[in-house]
Short mmCIF file of C-alpha atoms in Angstrom, two decimals:
data_model
loop_
_atom_site.label_atom_id
_atom_site.label_comp_id
_atom_site.label_asym_id
_atom_site.label_seq_id
_atom_site.Cartn_x
_atom_site.Cartn_y
_atom_site.Cartn_z
CA MET A 1266 -78.70 43.10 127.57
CA VAL A 1267 -82.39 43.45 126.70
CA SER A 1268 -84.17 46.17 125.86
CA TYR A 1269 -88.19 46.69 126.65
CA LYS A 1270 -88.68 47.41 123.66
CA GLU A 1271 -87.91 43.95 122.48
CA LEU A 1272 -91.04 43.37 125.07
CA GLY A 1273 -93.22 45.34 123.92
CA LEU A 1274 -93.34 47.28 126.39
CA VAL A 1275 -93.43 51.11 127.05
CA ASN A 1276 -91.66 53.39 128.78
CA THR A 1277 -93.44 56.85 130.55
CA ARG A 1278 -93.15 59.77 129.10
CA GLU A 1279 -95.76 59.91 126.56
CA MET A 1280 -98.19 58.53 129.43
CA PHE A 1281 -97.80 60.72 131.57
CA ALA A 1282 -97.73 63.97 128.99
CA LYS A 1283 -100.96 62.99 128.04
CA ALA A 1284 -102.70 61.98 131.54
CA ILE A 1285 -101.61 65.70 132.96
CA LYS A 1286 -103.09 67.51 129.35
CA GLY A 1287 -106.42 64.77 130.26
CA GLY A 1288 -106.83 65.64 134.48
CA TYR A 1289 -106.47 61.41 134.93
CA ALA A 1290 -103.80 59.41 136.69
CA ILE A 1291 -101.53 56.53 135.40
CA PRO A 1292 -102.03 53.43 137.55
CA ALA A 1293 -99.22 51.84 139.04
CA PHE A 1294 -99.57 48.92 140.66
CA ASN A 1295 -97.34 46.78 142.72
CA PHE A 1296 -96.89 43.01 142.00
CA ASN A 1297 -95.30 40.04 143.56
CA ASN A 1298 -97.05 36.75 141.63
CA MET A 1299 -98.65 35.37 138.82
CA GLU A 1300 -101.90 35.96 140.19
CA GLN A 1301 -101.74 39.62 141.01
CA LEU A 1302 -99.85 40.28 137.54
CA GLN A 1303 -103.11 38.30 135.95
CA ALA A 1304 -105.87 40.63 137.56
CA ILE A 1305 -103.97 43.96 136.48
CA ILE A 1306 -103.47 42.98 133.00
CA LYS A 1307 -107.09 41.95 132.53
CA ALA A 1308 -108.34 44.74 134.44
CA ALA A 1309 -105.95 47.27 132.58
CA SER A 1310 -107.52 45.06 129.31
CA GLU A 1311 -110.64 45.43 129.87
CA GLU A 1312 -110.88 48.97 130.32
CA LYS A 1313 -107.99 49.90 127.87
CA SER A 1314 -106.09 52.26 131.01
CA PRO A 1315 -102.50 52.71 130.04
CA VAL A 1316 -100.98 50.56 133.53
CA ILE A 1317 -97.61 50.88 135.27
CA LEU A 1318 -96.65 47.23 136.28
CA GLN A 1319 -94.68 47.84 139.38
CA VAL A 1320 -91.49 45.99 141.39
CA SER A 1321 -90.43 45.98 144.27
CA LYS A 1322 -86.45 44.66 144.78
CA GLY A 1323 -88.39 42.31 147.27
CA ALA A 1324 -90.42 41.59 144.50
CA ARG A 1325 -87.92 41.36 142.08
CA ASN A 1326 -86.06 39.15 144.62
CA TYR A 1327 -88.96 37.03 145.39
CA ALA A 1328 -90.21 36.65 141.26
CA ASN A 1329 -86.68 35.88 139.95
CA ALA A 1330 -85.51 38.60 137.57
CA THR A 1331 -85.22 35.78 134.90
CA LEU A 1332 -88.85 34.68 135.05
CA LEU A 1333 -89.07 38.28 135.87
CA ARG A 1334 -88.96 39.50 132.41
CA TYR A 1335 -90.28 36.38 130.63
CA MET A 1336 -93.79 37.47 133.28
CA ALA A 1337 -93.18 41.55 131.38
CA GLN A 1338 -93.44 40.38 127.70
CA GLY A 1339 -95.97 37.57 128.46
CA ALA A 1340 -98.44 40.16 130.08
CA VAL A 1341 -98.20 41.67 126.69
CA ALA A 1342 -99.30 39.08 125.23
CA TYR A 1343 -101.47 38.48 127.07
CA ALA A 1344 -103.32 42.21 126.84
CA LYS A 1345 -102.59 41.44 123.42
CA GLU A 1346 -105.02 38.07 123.83
CA LEU A 1347 -108.27 40.18 125.66
CA GLY A 1348 -108.35 42.13 122.60
CA TRP A 1349 -105.82 44.94 123.68
CA GLU A 1350 -104.57 45.97 120.07
CA HIS A 1351 -101.82 48.44 120.82
CA PRO A 1352 -100.67 47.74 125.27
CA GLN A 1353 -99.55 50.33 126.75
CA ILE A 1354 -97.87 49.46 129.97
CA VAL A 1355 -95.01 49.35 131.56
CA LEU A 1356 -92.17 47.86 134.00
CA HIS A 1357 -90.48 49.74 136.71
CA LEU A 1358 -88.25 49.55 139.63
CA ASP A 1359 -90.25 50.78 142.44
CA HIS A 1360 -88.02 52.25 144.77
CA GLY A 1361 -84.86 50.99 143.82
CA ASP A 1362 -81.98 52.26 146.43
CA SER A 1363 -78.68 51.88 144.41
CA PHE A 1364 -77.69 52.56 140.80
CA GLU A 1365 -76.46 48.48 140.33
CA LEU A 1366 -80.39 47.63 141.09
CA CYS A 1367 -81.16 50.39 138.55
CA LYS A 1368 -78.34 49.23 136.07
CA SER A 1369 -79.73 45.78 136.42
CA CYS A 1370 -83.17 46.28 136.01
CA ILE A 1371 -82.77 48.79 133.08
CA ASP A 1372 -80.37 46.13 131.55
CA SER A 1373 -83.28 42.84 132.26
CA GLY A 1374 -85.79 45.17 130.45
CA PHE A 1375 -87.38 47.29 132.80
CA SER A 1376 -88.14 50.48 130.26
CA SER A 1377 -88.58 52.53 133.77
CA VAL A 1378 -87.13 52.81 137.07
CA MET A 1379 -87.23 54.60 140.10
CA ILE A 1380 -84.06 55.98 142.23
CA ASP A 1381 -84.94 56.96 145.80
CA GLY A 1382 -82.71 58.56 147.02
CA SER A 1383 -84.46 60.59 149.60
CA HIS A 1384 -82.75 59.43 152.81
CA LEU A 1385 -79.42 60.88 151.87
CA PRO A 1386 -78.33 64.24 151.66
CA TYR A 1387 -79.87 66.90 150.04
CA GLU A 1388 -76.18 66.54 147.37
CA GLU A 1389 -76.08 62.97 147.53
CA ASN A 1390 -79.97 62.40 145.82
CA VAL A 1391 -78.74 64.93 143.36
CA ALA A 1392 -75.68 63.37 142.30
CA LEU A 1393 -76.99 59.28 142.94
CA THR A 1394 -79.99 60.68 140.29
CA LYS A 1395 -77.95 62.03 137.79
CA LYS A 1396 -75.96 58.73 137.47
CA VAL A 1397 -79.10 56.69 136.78
CA VAL A 1398 -80.75 59.18 134.88
CA ASP A 1399 -77.26 59.39 132.97
CA TYR A 1400 -77.44 55.90 132.00
CA ALA A 1401 -81.41 55.37 131.91
CA HIS A 1402 -81.53 57.75 129.56
CA GLN A 1403 -78.71 56.02 126.99
CA PHE A 1404 -81.41 53.34 126.47
CA ASP A 1405 -85.01 55.17 126.03
CA VAL A 1406 -85.95 53.84 129.78
CA THR A 1407 -87.29 57.03 131.81
CA VAL A 1408 -86.21 58.02 135.30
CA GLU A 1409 -88.52 58.30 138.66
CA GLY A 1410 -86.73 59.95 141.65
CA GLU A 1411 -87.77 61.30 145.58
CA LEU A 1412 -87.86 64.60 147.49
CA GLY A 1413 -89.35 63.90 150.60
CA VAL A 1414 -89.80 61.47 152.80
CA LEU A 1415 -92.49 58.97 153.48
CA ALA A 1416 -93.57 57.75 156.40
CA GLY A 1417 -94.76 53.76 157.15
CA VAL A 1418 -93.72 50.12 155.59
CA GLU A 1419 -93.71 48.31 152.87
CA ASP A 1420 -91.16 45.88 151.91
CA GLU A 1421 -87.51 47.19 152.30
CA VAL A 1422 -88.80 50.73 152.48
CA SER A 1423 -89.49 51.77 156.10
CA SER A 1424 -89.17 55.42 157.90
CA ASP A 1425 -91.05 56.53 161.60
CA HIS A 1426 -91.68 59.95 159.69
CA HIS A 1427 -92.19 61.83 156.98
CA THR A 1428 -91.24 64.99 155.21
CA TYR A 1429 -93.21 67.07 152.95
CA THR A 1430 -91.54 67.86 150.14
CA ASP A 1431 -89.79 71.15 150.25
CA PRO A 1432 -90.94 73.31 147.06
CA GLU A 1433 -88.14 75.21 146.83
CA GLU A 1434 -85.94 72.67 145.36
CA VAL A 1435 -88.41 70.93 142.85
CA ILE A 1436 -86.78 73.13 139.82
CA ASP A 1437 -83.17 73.05 141.22
CA PHE A 1438 -83.19 68.29 141.59
CA ALA A 1439 -85.10 68.44 138.32
CA THR A 1440 -82.98 70.27 135.90
CA ARG A 1441 -79.73 69.37 137.88
CA THR A 1442 -80.25 65.98 137.60
CA GLY A 1443 -82.75 65.37 134.10
CA CYS A 1444 -85.14 63.11 136.30
CA ASP A 1445 -88.63 62.08 134.07
CA SER A 1446 -91.00 62.30 136.92
CA LEU A 1447 -90.94 63.10 140.95
CA ALA A 1448 -92.12 61.07 143.75
CA ILE A 1449 -93.38 63.83 146.72
CA SER A 1450 -94.12 63.24 150.09
CA ILE A 1451 -97.61 65.45 150.73
CA GLY A 1452 -98.92 62.93 153.62
CA THR A 1453 -99.35 59.81 151.53
CA SER A 1454 -97.85 56.84 153.76
CA HIS A 1455 -96.84 53.24 152.87
CA GLY A 1456 -98.29 50.03 154.11
CA ALA A 1457 -101.60 49.57 155.73
CA TYR A 1458 -100.50 51.82 158.40
CA LYS A 1459 -100.39 55.39 157.17
CA PHE A 1460 -101.40 56.72 160.35
CA THR A 1461 -101.82 56.10 164.31
CA PRO A 1462 -105.25 56.66 165.93
CA GLU A 1463 -104.01 59.99 167.87
CA GLN A 1464 -103.40 61.52 164.39
CA CYS A 1465 -106.82 60.69 163.34
CA THR A 1466 -110.48 61.56 164.33
CA ARG A 1467 -113.88 59.08 164.94
CA ASN A 1468 -116.65 58.84 162.88
CA ALA A 1469 -119.98 58.07 163.76
CA GLU A 1470 -119.51 54.21 163.06
CA GLY A 1471 -116.17 54.81 165.35
CA ARG A 1472 -114.36 54.64 162.34
CA LEU A 1473 -110.97 56.23 161.88
CA VAL A 1474 -110.61 59.82 159.94
CA PRO A 1475 -107.03 60.12 158.53
CA PRO A 1476 -105.75 64.25 158.64
CA PRO A 1477 -106.24 65.33 154.80
CA LEU A 1478 -103.31 65.32 152.64
CA ALA A 1479 -101.00 68.37 151.64
CA PHE A 1480 -102.76 69.95 148.82
CA GLU A 1481 -100.84 73.56 149.90
CA VAL A 1482 -98.09 71.32 149.18
CA LEU A 1483 -98.81 69.56 145.73
CA ASP A 1484 -99.57 73.21 144.61
CA ALA A 1485 -96.57 74.50 145.24
CA VAL A 1486 -94.54 71.94 143.71
CA MET A 1487 -97.32 72.86 140.20
CA GLU A 1488 -96.50 76.40 140.60
CA LYS A 1489 -92.48 75.85 140.39
CA LEU A 1490 -92.87 72.95 137.94
CA PRO A 1491 -95.52 73.51 135.53
CA GLY A 1492 -96.62 70.46 133.66
CA PHE A 1493 -94.55 68.18 134.94
CA PRO A 1494 -94.95 64.56 135.68
CA ILE A 1495 -95.50 64.33 139.78
CA VAL A 1496 -95.86 60.98 141.49
CA LEU A 1497 -97.86 59.50 144.80
CA HIS A 1498 -96.65 57.10 146.79
CA GLY A 1499 -98.50 55.19 149.69
CA SER A 1500 -101.88 56.18 148.16
CA SER A 1501 -103.42 52.86 149.03
CA SER A 1502 -107.21 53.27 150.26
CA VAL A 1503 -106.51 50.36 153.27
CA PRO A 1504 -110.84 49.15 152.27
CA GLN A 1505 -112.33 48.18 154.78
CA GLU A 1506 -114.42 45.89 153.39
CA TYR A 1507 -111.73 43.37 152.89
CA VAL A 1508 -109.67 45.11 156.18
CA ASP A 1509 -112.96 43.90 158.66
CA ILE A 1510 -113.52 40.65 156.25
CA ILE A 1511 -109.64 39.79 157.27
CA ASN A 1512 -110.48 40.07 161.18
CA LYS A 1513 -113.56 38.34 160.79
CA TYR A 1514 -111.57 35.45 159.60
CA GLY A 1515 -108.70 35.38 162.30
CA GLY A 1516 -106.76 38.47 160.93
CA LYS A 1517 -105.23 41.13 163.18
CA LEU A 1518 -105.94 44.77 161.45
CA PRO A 1519 -106.20 46.85 164.23
CA ASP A 1520 -107.14 50.57 163.26
CA ALA A 1521 -105.59 49.88 159.31
CA ILE A 1522 -106.36 53.21 157.82
CA GLY A 1523 -105.77 54.32 154.02
CA ILE A 1524 -105.64 57.90 151.90
CA PRO A 1525 -109.75 58.73 151.16
CA GLU A 1526 -110.14 57.99 147.60
CA GLU A 1527 -111.10 61.45 147.18
CA GLU A 1528 -108.31 62.94 147.82
CA LEU A 1529 -106.74 60.84 145.24
CA ARG A 1530 -108.98 61.88 142.91
CA LYS A 1531 -108.58 64.89 143.49
CA ALA A 1532 -105.12 64.40 143.29
CA ALA A 1533 -105.34 62.97 140.21
CA LYS A 1534 -106.61 65.65 138.42
CA SER A 1535 -103.82 67.89 138.90
CA SER A 1536 -100.08 66.69 137.74
CA VAL A 1537 -100.20 64.05 139.60
CA CYS A 1538 -99.79 61.87 136.36
CA LYS A 1539 -98.68 58.57 138.77
CA ILE A 1540 -100.31 56.88 141.35
CA ASN A 1541 -98.85 54.00 143.69
CA ILE A 1542 -101.19 51.65 144.59
CA ASP A 1543 -100.16 48.13 147.16
CA SER A 1544 -101.01 47.24 150.06
CA ASP A 1545 -104.67 47.17 148.51
CA SER A 1546 -104.38 44.44 146.34
CA ARG A 1547 -102.79 42.68 149.63
CA LEU A 1548 -105.59 43.40 151.29
CA ALA A 1549 -107.98 41.99 148.61
CA MET A 1550 -105.98 38.86 147.84
CA THR A 1551 -105.77 38.03 151.79
CA ALA A 1552 -109.13 38.69 152.46
CA ALA A 1553 -110.64 36.55 149.58
CA VAL A 1554 -107.94 33.72 150.65
CA ARG A 1555 -108.74 33.91 154.13
CA GLU A 1556 -112.55 33.42 153.40
CA VAL A 1557 -111.89 30.65 151.09
CA PHE A 1558 -109.92 28.63 154.42
CA ALA A 1559 -112.51 30.11 156.63
CA THR A 1560 -115.61 28.56 154.87
CA LYS A 1561 -114.11 25.83 153.20
CA PRO A 1562 -111.15 23.70 155.85
CA GLY A 1563 -110.93 20.71 153.71
CA GLU A 1564 -110.06 22.69 150.39
CA PHE A 1565 -106.14 22.52 149.62
CA ASP A 1566 -106.54 23.11 145.34
CA PRO A 1567 -104.60 26.78 144.89
CA ARG A 1568 -106.23 27.12 142.07
CA LYS A 1569 -109.42 26.85 144.17
CA TYR A 1570 -108.62 29.66 146.95
CA LEU A 1571 -105.50 31.90 144.34
CA GLY A 1572 -108.50 32.08 142.18
CA PRO A 1573 -111.18 33.71 144.05
CA ALA A 1574 -108.31 36.34 145.21
CA ARG A 1575 -107.12 36.67 141.67
CA ASP A 1576 -110.90 37.76 140.51
CA GLU A 1577 -110.92 40.01 143.96
CA MET A 1578 -107.53 41.99 142.95
CA GLU A 1579 -109.16 43.07 139.64
CA LYS A 1580 -111.98 44.23 140.60
CA LEU A 1581 -110.16 45.86 143.16
CA TYR A 1582 -108.32 47.72 140.44
CA LYS A 1583 -111.00 47.98 138.10
CA HIS A 1584 -112.59 50.59 140.58
CA LYS A 1585 -109.34 52.05 141.54
CA ILE A 1586 -109.18 52.56 137.30
CA VAL A 1587 -112.15 53.79 136.21
CA ASN A 1588 -113.73 55.15 139.99
CA VAL A 1589 -109.80 56.98 141.39
CA LEU A 1590 -107.57 57.47 138.79
CA GLY A 1591 -109.64 57.96 135.69
CA SER A 1592 -107.69 55.76 133.25
CA ASN A 1593 -110.26 54.09 131.33
CA GLY A 1594 -110.54 54.77 127.74
CA LYS A 1595 -107.05 56.53 127.88
CA ALA A 1596 -105.57 53.60 125.85
CA GLU A 1597 -107.90 52.43 123.42
#
């Protein structure tokens, strides 16, 4: 058993309480490799933003659970080297799909886990979430549950439809499970293809414009659970400049579209205190790598194409922290 406190990590409890009072959201950036982690820590350290290092089941398998633990510990040390005296860094399991996986993560140093039982019948979701909460809280690990189904594909998470969260269920779910935060469905979606062209309109430049988020569902949830930490998954904005670069240099991402950043800014000022971002980082990295390969075809040193990718991701993370989530300066 490895306690996250030994690694210098924190859980999300105090972090979320401050975010709700302050009208901002904590960035939850997914990562799979060293370059992504370096970029996240550098951006958060320079902007003094609390940050959630988010790892999916697939990413944990890819990185190796043991190496991941030391990467998290190293991330805290790196943040201090960069001048962040008291780093506020969470290591969080994204979309845990079983009690066994959540337990394994808790036992190996995660400070927060998500148990996603949203695909299960309601009572089974309640029972599974409560089981994880009961175990996690013994070690002061925070737990995120989910109500509602998000469409899209990302790692092992896949659904061809979305189901909005039922506000009538949230009080019962939060009370019976004891979860610390709740992911809800209001129209966000996983991946770079969040909406079909048929669901969208087109602007004067011919760009797809997605349907608006269901803020009425969010408002109803907040009315039922005032001050309770709410989480938005599938909240990448799919920056068109990255899509254009990828397509320019041989990629094929037709009609990729995300959530408008102004809608995320609006959500961040409410009880939404954690916003998940994954695809945007992937796009930034891929765009930078493709550009190097296309413009410098003789290059084969990984540092020469992963270095620019890391720099581009850092720029993206800073933009999200400062201009979208408003979490800069909240972890001095």
